[in-house]
Short mmCIF file of C-alpha atoms and ligand atoms in Angstrom, two decimals:
data_model
loop_
_atom_site.label_atom_id
_atom_site.label_comp_id
_atom_site.label_asym_id
_atom_site.label_seq_id
_atom_site.Cartn_x
_atom_site.Cartn_y
_atom_site.Cartn_z
CA MET Q 220 154.95 27.91 60.51
CA MET Q 221 152.52 29.13 63.16
CA THR Q 222 152.71 32.71 64.30
CA PRO Q 223 153.75 32.93 67.96
CA SER Q 224 151.07 34.31 70.22
CA PHE Q 225 151.17 35.48 73.81
CA LYS Q 226 148.09 35.12 75.99
CA PRO Q 227 148.29 36.99 79.31
CA LEU Q 228 147.64 34.78 82.36
CA ASN Q 229 147.93 37.66 84.82
CA PRO Q 230 149.60 41.13 84.71
CA PHE Q 231 153.10 39.67 84.18
CA ALA Q 232 152.77 36.03 83.10
CA ALA Q 233 151.74 34.89 79.62
CA GLU Q 234 151.24 31.60 77.83
CA VAL Q 235 153.09 31.23 74.55
CA THR Q 236 151.90 29.15 71.62
CA GLY Q 237 153.25 28.79 68.09
CA ILE Q 238 156.93 28.22 68.94
CA ASP Q 239 158.46 24.73 68.89
CA LEU Q 240 161.17 24.78 71.58
CA SER Q 241 162.68 21.50 70.42
CA LYS Q 242 163.88 23.11 67.16
CA PRO Q 243 166.70 25.65 66.79
CA LEU Q 244 165.28 29.18 67.13
CA ASP Q 245 166.03 31.82 64.51
CA VAL Q 246 167.25 35.27 65.56
CA ALA Q 247 163.84 36.88 65.03
CA THR Q 248 162.13 34.36 67.31
CA VAL Q 249 164.78 34.78 70.02
CA GLN Q 250 164.29 38.55 69.90
CA MET Q 251 160.53 38.14 70.03
CA ILE Q 252 160.83 36.00 73.18
CA GLU Q 253 163.25 38.50 74.76
CA MET Q 254 160.85 41.35 74.07
CA ALA Q 255 157.99 39.34 75.54
CA MET Q 256 160.16 38.69 78.61
CA ASP Q 257 160.79 42.44 79.00
CA HIS Q 258 157.07 42.96 78.95
CA HIS Q 259 155.82 39.96 80.95
CA ALA Q 260 158.76 38.47 82.99
CA VAL Q 261 157.23 34.94 83.09
CA LEU Q 262 156.40 32.89 79.98
CA VAL Q 263 154.63 29.53 80.05
CA PHE Q 264 155.04 26.99 77.22
CA ARG Q 265 152.73 23.96 77.43
CA GLN Q 266 153.24 20.49 75.98
CA GLN Q 267 156.88 20.99 75.07
CA PRO Q 268 158.81 18.05 76.55
CA LEU Q 269 162.50 18.57 75.80
CA THR Q 270 165.50 16.27 75.79
CA GLN Q 271 168.54 17.50 77.69
CA ASP Q 272 170.21 18.44 74.39
CA GLN Q 273 167.14 20.41 73.28
CA GLN Q 274 166.83 22.22 76.59
CA ILE Q 275 170.51 23.23 76.53
CA ALA Q 276 170.26 24.40 72.91
CA PHE Q 277 167.11 26.42 73.65
CA ALA Q 278 168.71 28.07 76.71
CA LYS Q 279 171.95 28.88 74.89
CA SER Q 280 169.99 30.94 72.35
CA PHE Q 281 169.74 33.57 75.11
CA GLY Q 282 173.38 33.68 76.22
CA PRO Q 283 176.04 31.83 78.21
CA LEU Q 284 174.73 29.39 80.82
CA ASP Q 285 174.98 29.78 84.58
CA LEU Q 286 176.25 26.91 86.75
CA GLY Q 287 174.55 28.19 89.92
CA LEU Q 288 175.37 26.31 93.11
CA ARG Q 289 177.34 23.72 91.15
CA LYS Q 290 180.08 26.30 90.78
CA LEU Q 291 180.43 26.18 94.57
CA LYS Q 292 179.67 22.56 95.32
CA GLY Q 293 180.61 20.49 92.27
CA GLY Q 294 180.01 16.81 92.95
CA PRO Q 295 178.28 14.06 90.97
CA HIS Q 296 175.08 14.62 89.01
CA ARG Q 297 172.83 12.49 86.80
CA PHE Q 298 172.59 14.69 83.71
CA ASP Q 299 174.66 14.94 80.53
CA TYR Q 300 175.36 18.61 81.31
CA ALA Q 301 176.62 20.22 84.54
CA GLU Q 302 174.64 23.30 83.38
CA LEU Q 303 171.33 21.52 83.98
CA ALA Q 304 170.13 22.02 87.55
CA ASP Q 305 168.41 18.95 88.98
CA ILE Q 306 165.31 20.43 90.60
CA SER Q 307 164.08 17.16 92.05
CA ASN Q 308 163.88 15.05 95.18
CA VAL Q 309 165.76 12.27 93.38
CA THR Q 310 169.34 11.12 94.11
CA VAL Q 311 172.06 10.57 91.48
CA ASP Q 312 170.98 6.89 91.41
CA GLY Q 313 167.49 7.91 90.30
CA GLU Q 314 165.79 6.96 93.60
CA VAL Q 315 163.45 9.25 95.54
CA ALA Q 316 165.69 10.72 98.23
CA ASP Q 317 165.22 9.76 101.85
CA ARG Q 318 163.92 12.67 103.95
CA LEU Q 319 167.31 12.90 105.69
CA HIS Q 320 169.18 13.19 102.37
CA ALA Q 321 170.98 16.52 101.75
CA LYS Q 322 168.98 16.89 98.53
CA ILE Q 323 165.80 17.52 100.57
CA VAL Q 324 167.27 20.63 102.22
CA GLY Q 325 167.70 22.06 98.72
CA ASN Q 326 164.04 21.31 97.95
CA VAL Q 327 162.98 23.05 101.16
CA ALA Q 328 165.25 26.05 100.47
CA ASN Q 329 163.58 26.40 97.06
CA GLN Q 330 160.30 26.96 98.90
CA LEU Q 331 161.62 30.33 100.13
CA TRP Q 332 161.13 33.34 97.82
CA HIS Q 333 164.33 33.85 95.82
CA SER Q 334 165.95 34.94 92.60
CA ASP Q 335 168.25 32.22 91.18
CA SER Q 336 171.97 32.84 91.79
CA SER Q 337 171.45 36.38 93.17
CA PHE Q 338 174.38 35.51 95.47
CA GLN Q 339 176.69 35.49 92.45
CA ASN Q 340 178.05 38.09 90.08
CA PRO Q 341 177.15 37.71 87.29
CA ARG Q 342 173.74 36.65 88.56
CA ALA Q 343 171.13 34.63 86.67
CA LYS Q 344 169.04 36.24 83.95
CA TYR Q 345 166.60 33.71 82.46
CA SER Q 346 165.69 30.41 84.11
CA MET Q 347 164.04 27.78 81.92
CA LEU Q 348 162.42 25.05 83.99
CA SER Q 349 161.03 21.93 82.36
CA ALA Q 350 158.68 19.47 84.10
CA VAL Q 351 159.63 15.80 83.72
CA VAL Q 352 157.69 14.14 86.59
CA VAL Q 353 155.10 15.93 88.71
CA PRO Q 354 153.59 14.75 92.01
CA GLY Q 355 149.91 13.89 92.37
CA PHE Q 356 149.38 16.77 94.76
CA GLY Q 357 151.08 20.14 95.26
CA GLY Q 358 154.53 21.18 94.03
CA ASP Q 359 153.29 24.31 92.26
CA THR Q 360 155.75 27.15 91.65
CA GLU Q 361 154.85 30.76 92.43
CA PHE Q 362 156.32 33.90 90.88
CA ALA Q 363 156.12 37.51 92.07
CA ASP Q 364 156.85 40.60 89.96
CA LEU Q 365 159.47 42.91 91.49
CA ARG Q 366 158.58 45.75 89.12
CA MET Q 367 154.98 45.83 90.34
CA ALA Q 368 156.43 45.58 93.84
CA TYR Q 369 158.53 48.72 93.31
CA ASP Q 370 155.78 50.70 91.60
CA SER Q 371 153.35 50.05 94.46
CA LEU Q 372 155.70 51.16 97.27
CA PRO Q 373 154.63 54.30 99.10
CA GLN Q 374 156.80 57.32 98.34
CA TRP Q 375 158.39 57.39 101.82
CA ARG Q 376 159.63 53.82 101.26
CA LYS Q 377 160.98 54.65 97.79
CA ASP Q 378 162.85 57.59 99.32
CA GLN Q 379 164.15 55.44 102.19
CA ILE Q 380 165.61 52.66 100.02
CA GLU Q 381 166.95 54.67 97.06
CA GLY Q 382 170.70 54.05 96.78
CA LEU Q 383 170.82 51.22 99.36
CA GLN Q 384 172.98 48.17 98.62
CA ALA Q 385 172.07 44.64 99.72
CA GLU Q 386 174.51 41.79 100.28
CA HIS Q 387 173.38 38.40 98.98
CA TYR Q 388 174.87 35.22 100.42
CA ALA Q 389 174.40 31.64 99.17
CA LEU Q 390 174.14 30.05 102.62
CA HIS Q 391 171.81 32.59 104.25
CA SER Q 392 168.64 30.64 103.40
CA ARG Q 393 170.30 27.41 104.59
CA PHE Q 394 171.20 29.00 107.94
CA MET Q 395 167.60 30.16 108.31
CA LEU Q 396 166.44 26.56 107.92
CA GLY Q 397 168.88 25.32 110.55
CA ASP Q 398 171.25 23.84 107.97
CA THR Q 399 174.35 25.24 109.66
CA ASN Q 400 176.81 22.38 109.40
CA TYR Q 401 179.53 24.20 107.48
CA THR Q 402 183.12 24.87 108.54
CA GLU Q 403 184.38 28.45 108.95
CA ASP Q 404 186.54 27.86 105.88
CA GLN Q 405 183.53 26.78 103.82
CA LYS Q 406 181.49 29.77 104.97
CA ARG Q 407 184.29 32.23 104.21
CA SER Q 408 185.16 30.69 100.84
CA ILE Q 409 181.76 31.68 99.44
CA ALA Q 410 181.84 35.33 98.42
CA LYS Q 411 178.81 37.58 98.76
CA ALA Q 412 177.36 39.53 95.86
CA VAL Q 413 176.20 43.11 96.28
CA TRP Q 414 173.14 44.44 94.41
CA PRO Q 415 171.28 47.73 94.69
CA LEU Q 416 167.84 47.34 96.27
CA VAL Q 417 166.43 49.62 93.60
CA GLN Q 418 167.43 48.90 90.03
CA THR Q 419 166.37 50.04 86.60
CA ASP Q 420 165.94 47.39 83.92
CA PRO Q 421 168.28 48.45 81.08
CA ARG Q 422 165.87 47.06 78.47
CA SER Q 423 162.41 48.05 79.70
CA GLY Q 424 163.44 51.09 81.76
CA ARG Q 425 161.23 49.86 84.60
CA LYS Q 426 162.30 50.10 88.21
CA ILE Q 427 162.76 46.88 90.19
CA LEU Q 428 162.72 46.15 93.93
CA PHE Q 429 165.50 43.55 94.01
CA VAL Q 430 164.92 41.52 97.19
CA GLY Q 431 164.79 37.83 98.01
CA ILE Q 432 165.85 35.28 100.58
CA HIS Q 433 169.54 35.46 99.61
CA ALA Q 434 169.68 39.12 100.74
CA CYS Q 435 171.13 38.99 104.23
CA GLU Q 436 172.42 42.47 104.99
CA ILE Q 437 171.98 46.11 103.97
CA GLN Q 438 175.26 47.98 103.76
CA GLY Q 439 175.45 50.85 106.24
CA MET Q 440 172.70 49.42 108.49
CA THR Q 441 172.93 47.20 111.54
CA LEU Q 442 172.09 43.55 110.91
CA PRO Q 443 168.70 43.69 112.68
CA GLU Q 444 167.62 46.92 110.97
CA GLY Q 445 168.74 45.66 107.57
CA ARG Q 446 167.09 42.30 108.01
CA ILE Q 447 163.72 43.68 109.10
CA LEU Q 448 163.82 46.01 106.09
CA ILE Q 449 164.53 43.07 103.77
CA MET Q 450 161.72 41.04 105.37
CA ASP Q 451 159.25 43.93 105.08
CA LEU Q 452 160.15 44.51 101.43
CA LEU Q 453 159.91 40.81 100.57
CA GLU Q 454 156.52 40.60 102.26
CA HIS Q 455 155.37 43.59 100.23
CA ALA Q 456 156.74 42.14 96.98
CA THR Q 457 155.03 38.79 97.42
CA GLN Q 458 151.48 39.84 98.29
CA ARG Q 459 148.91 37.80 96.40
CA GLU Q 460 148.09 40.35 93.72
CA PHE Q 461 151.71 40.25 92.50
CA VAL Q 462 151.82 36.44 92.36
CA TYR Q 463 151.35 33.99 89.48
CA ARG Q 464 150.97 30.37 90.57
CA HIS Q 465 151.99 27.69 88.09
CA GLN Q 466 150.42 24.24 88.37
CA TRP Q 467 152.78 21.89 86.55
CA GLN Q 468 151.92 19.34 83.92
CA VAL Q 469 154.56 17.06 82.45
CA GLY Q 470 156.09 18.81 79.41
CA ASP Q 471 155.52 22.36 80.68
CA LEU Q 472 158.42 24.75 80.36
CA VAL Q 473 158.34 27.99 82.33
CA MET Q 474 160.83 30.75 81.59
CA TRP Q 475 161.31 33.64 84.02
CA ASP Q 476 163.50 36.70 84.39
CA ASN Q 477 165.46 36.48 87.64
CA THR Q 478 166.26 40.19 87.61
CA ALA Q 479 162.55 41.12 87.59
CA THR Q 480 160.90 38.36 89.63
CA VAL Q 481 161.29 36.10 92.66
CA HIS Q 482 159.87 32.60 92.83
CA ARG Q 483 159.35 29.73 95.26
CA GLY Q 484 158.31 26.10 95.16
CA ARG Q 485 155.23 25.06 97.13
CA TYR Q 486 154.57 22.09 99.35
CA PHE Q 487 154.55 18.55 98.03
CA ASP Q 488 155.03 15.24 99.79
CA PHE Q 489 158.75 14.44 99.59
CA ASP Q 490 157.89 10.74 99.39
CA GLU Q 491 156.39 11.42 95.96
CA ARG Q 492 158.64 11.85 92.94
CA ARG Q 493 159.00 15.38 91.51
CA GLU Q 494 161.52 16.02 88.75
CA LEU Q 495 162.14 19.30 87.01
CA ARG Q 496 165.19 20.34 85.05
CA ARG Q 497 166.47 23.90 84.85
CA ALA Q 498 168.82 25.67 82.43
CA THR Q 499 169.78 29.24 83.29
CA THR Q 500 171.55 32.06 81.49
CA GLU Q 501 173.92 34.55 83.09
CA GLU Q 502 173.09 38.22 83.09
CA LYS Q 503 175.26 39.90 80.47
CA MET Q 504 176.27 43.03 82.33
CA ALA Q 505 178.19 42.86 85.61
CA GLU Q 506 176.90 46.34 86.52
CA VAL Q 507 173.34 47.32 87.25
C1 OGA I 747 164.12 26.64 90.57
C2 OGA I 747 163.21 26.68 91.72
C3 OGA I 747 161.10 25.90 92.58
C4 OGA I 747 160.30 24.67 92.42
O1 OGA I 747 163.96 25.79 89.69
O2 OGA I 747 165.02 27.49 90.51
O3 OGA I 747 163.42 27.43 92.63
O4 OGA I 747 159.06 24.76 92.42
N1 OGA I 747 162.16 25.86 91.66
O5 OGA I 747 160.90 23.59 92.31
MN1 MN I 748 165.03 28.84 92.01
#
């Protein structure tokens, strides 16, 4: 057996070699990956194409799986598991979706900085995204470290936001994109999740600036004042020096910690096929 090794790609992303993700992982290896995630927050595994079964088994080593938006929307899908998120511009029939297809709005929404399922409680912990088909141009994914974002805030900002609570709502990013065709009943039936803006990671002890596009309101502030604060903080958190950009190759698997990072997809031509598959664990604790 090879010894796993972790090669830093930037201050918070690392490439992992020496672990075969298609095989069941022993407890020691799972713990080693978790510790690396505490340290780095994004891990890149190259040349590890996984079947759906293998991807589910790998993800389950880290805890119960999150259903994400499927919990809200249900509906048909093309995978063997409802727990696999279809991060693609492909319909259930396997065809590249027409630009007017609802699936494309989801692709566009993924190009806004977010943390997966932050609008739910429990929220997502680890996302494990596997590249199946990549376009000829574009379609990179970017990640920003929310711990570096907190650490680099000026003291007046740290003082200002300490103790503030943000409301996260699943449809907020959709509304921003003009995707507003929902009934009042639909809008009301989706509960918001509330998360402190400033959090402390229970494992690493590091402070985190927990913002993202799903944050739509700061409790105790007017909507405009809360929203400009969220926008300012997100702009701060996503400045280039806090960003790792992943250029996908088929068979790549990228694992990230949704409680310590935000991510976004980048432009690609929606007429070209792009297929990634994501499995996601739930955060264990309901309290932060
Ligand atoms: C995701 C996601 C962005 C992308 O898988 O959760 O937001 O580049 N992906 O497709
Ligand atoms: Mn995402």
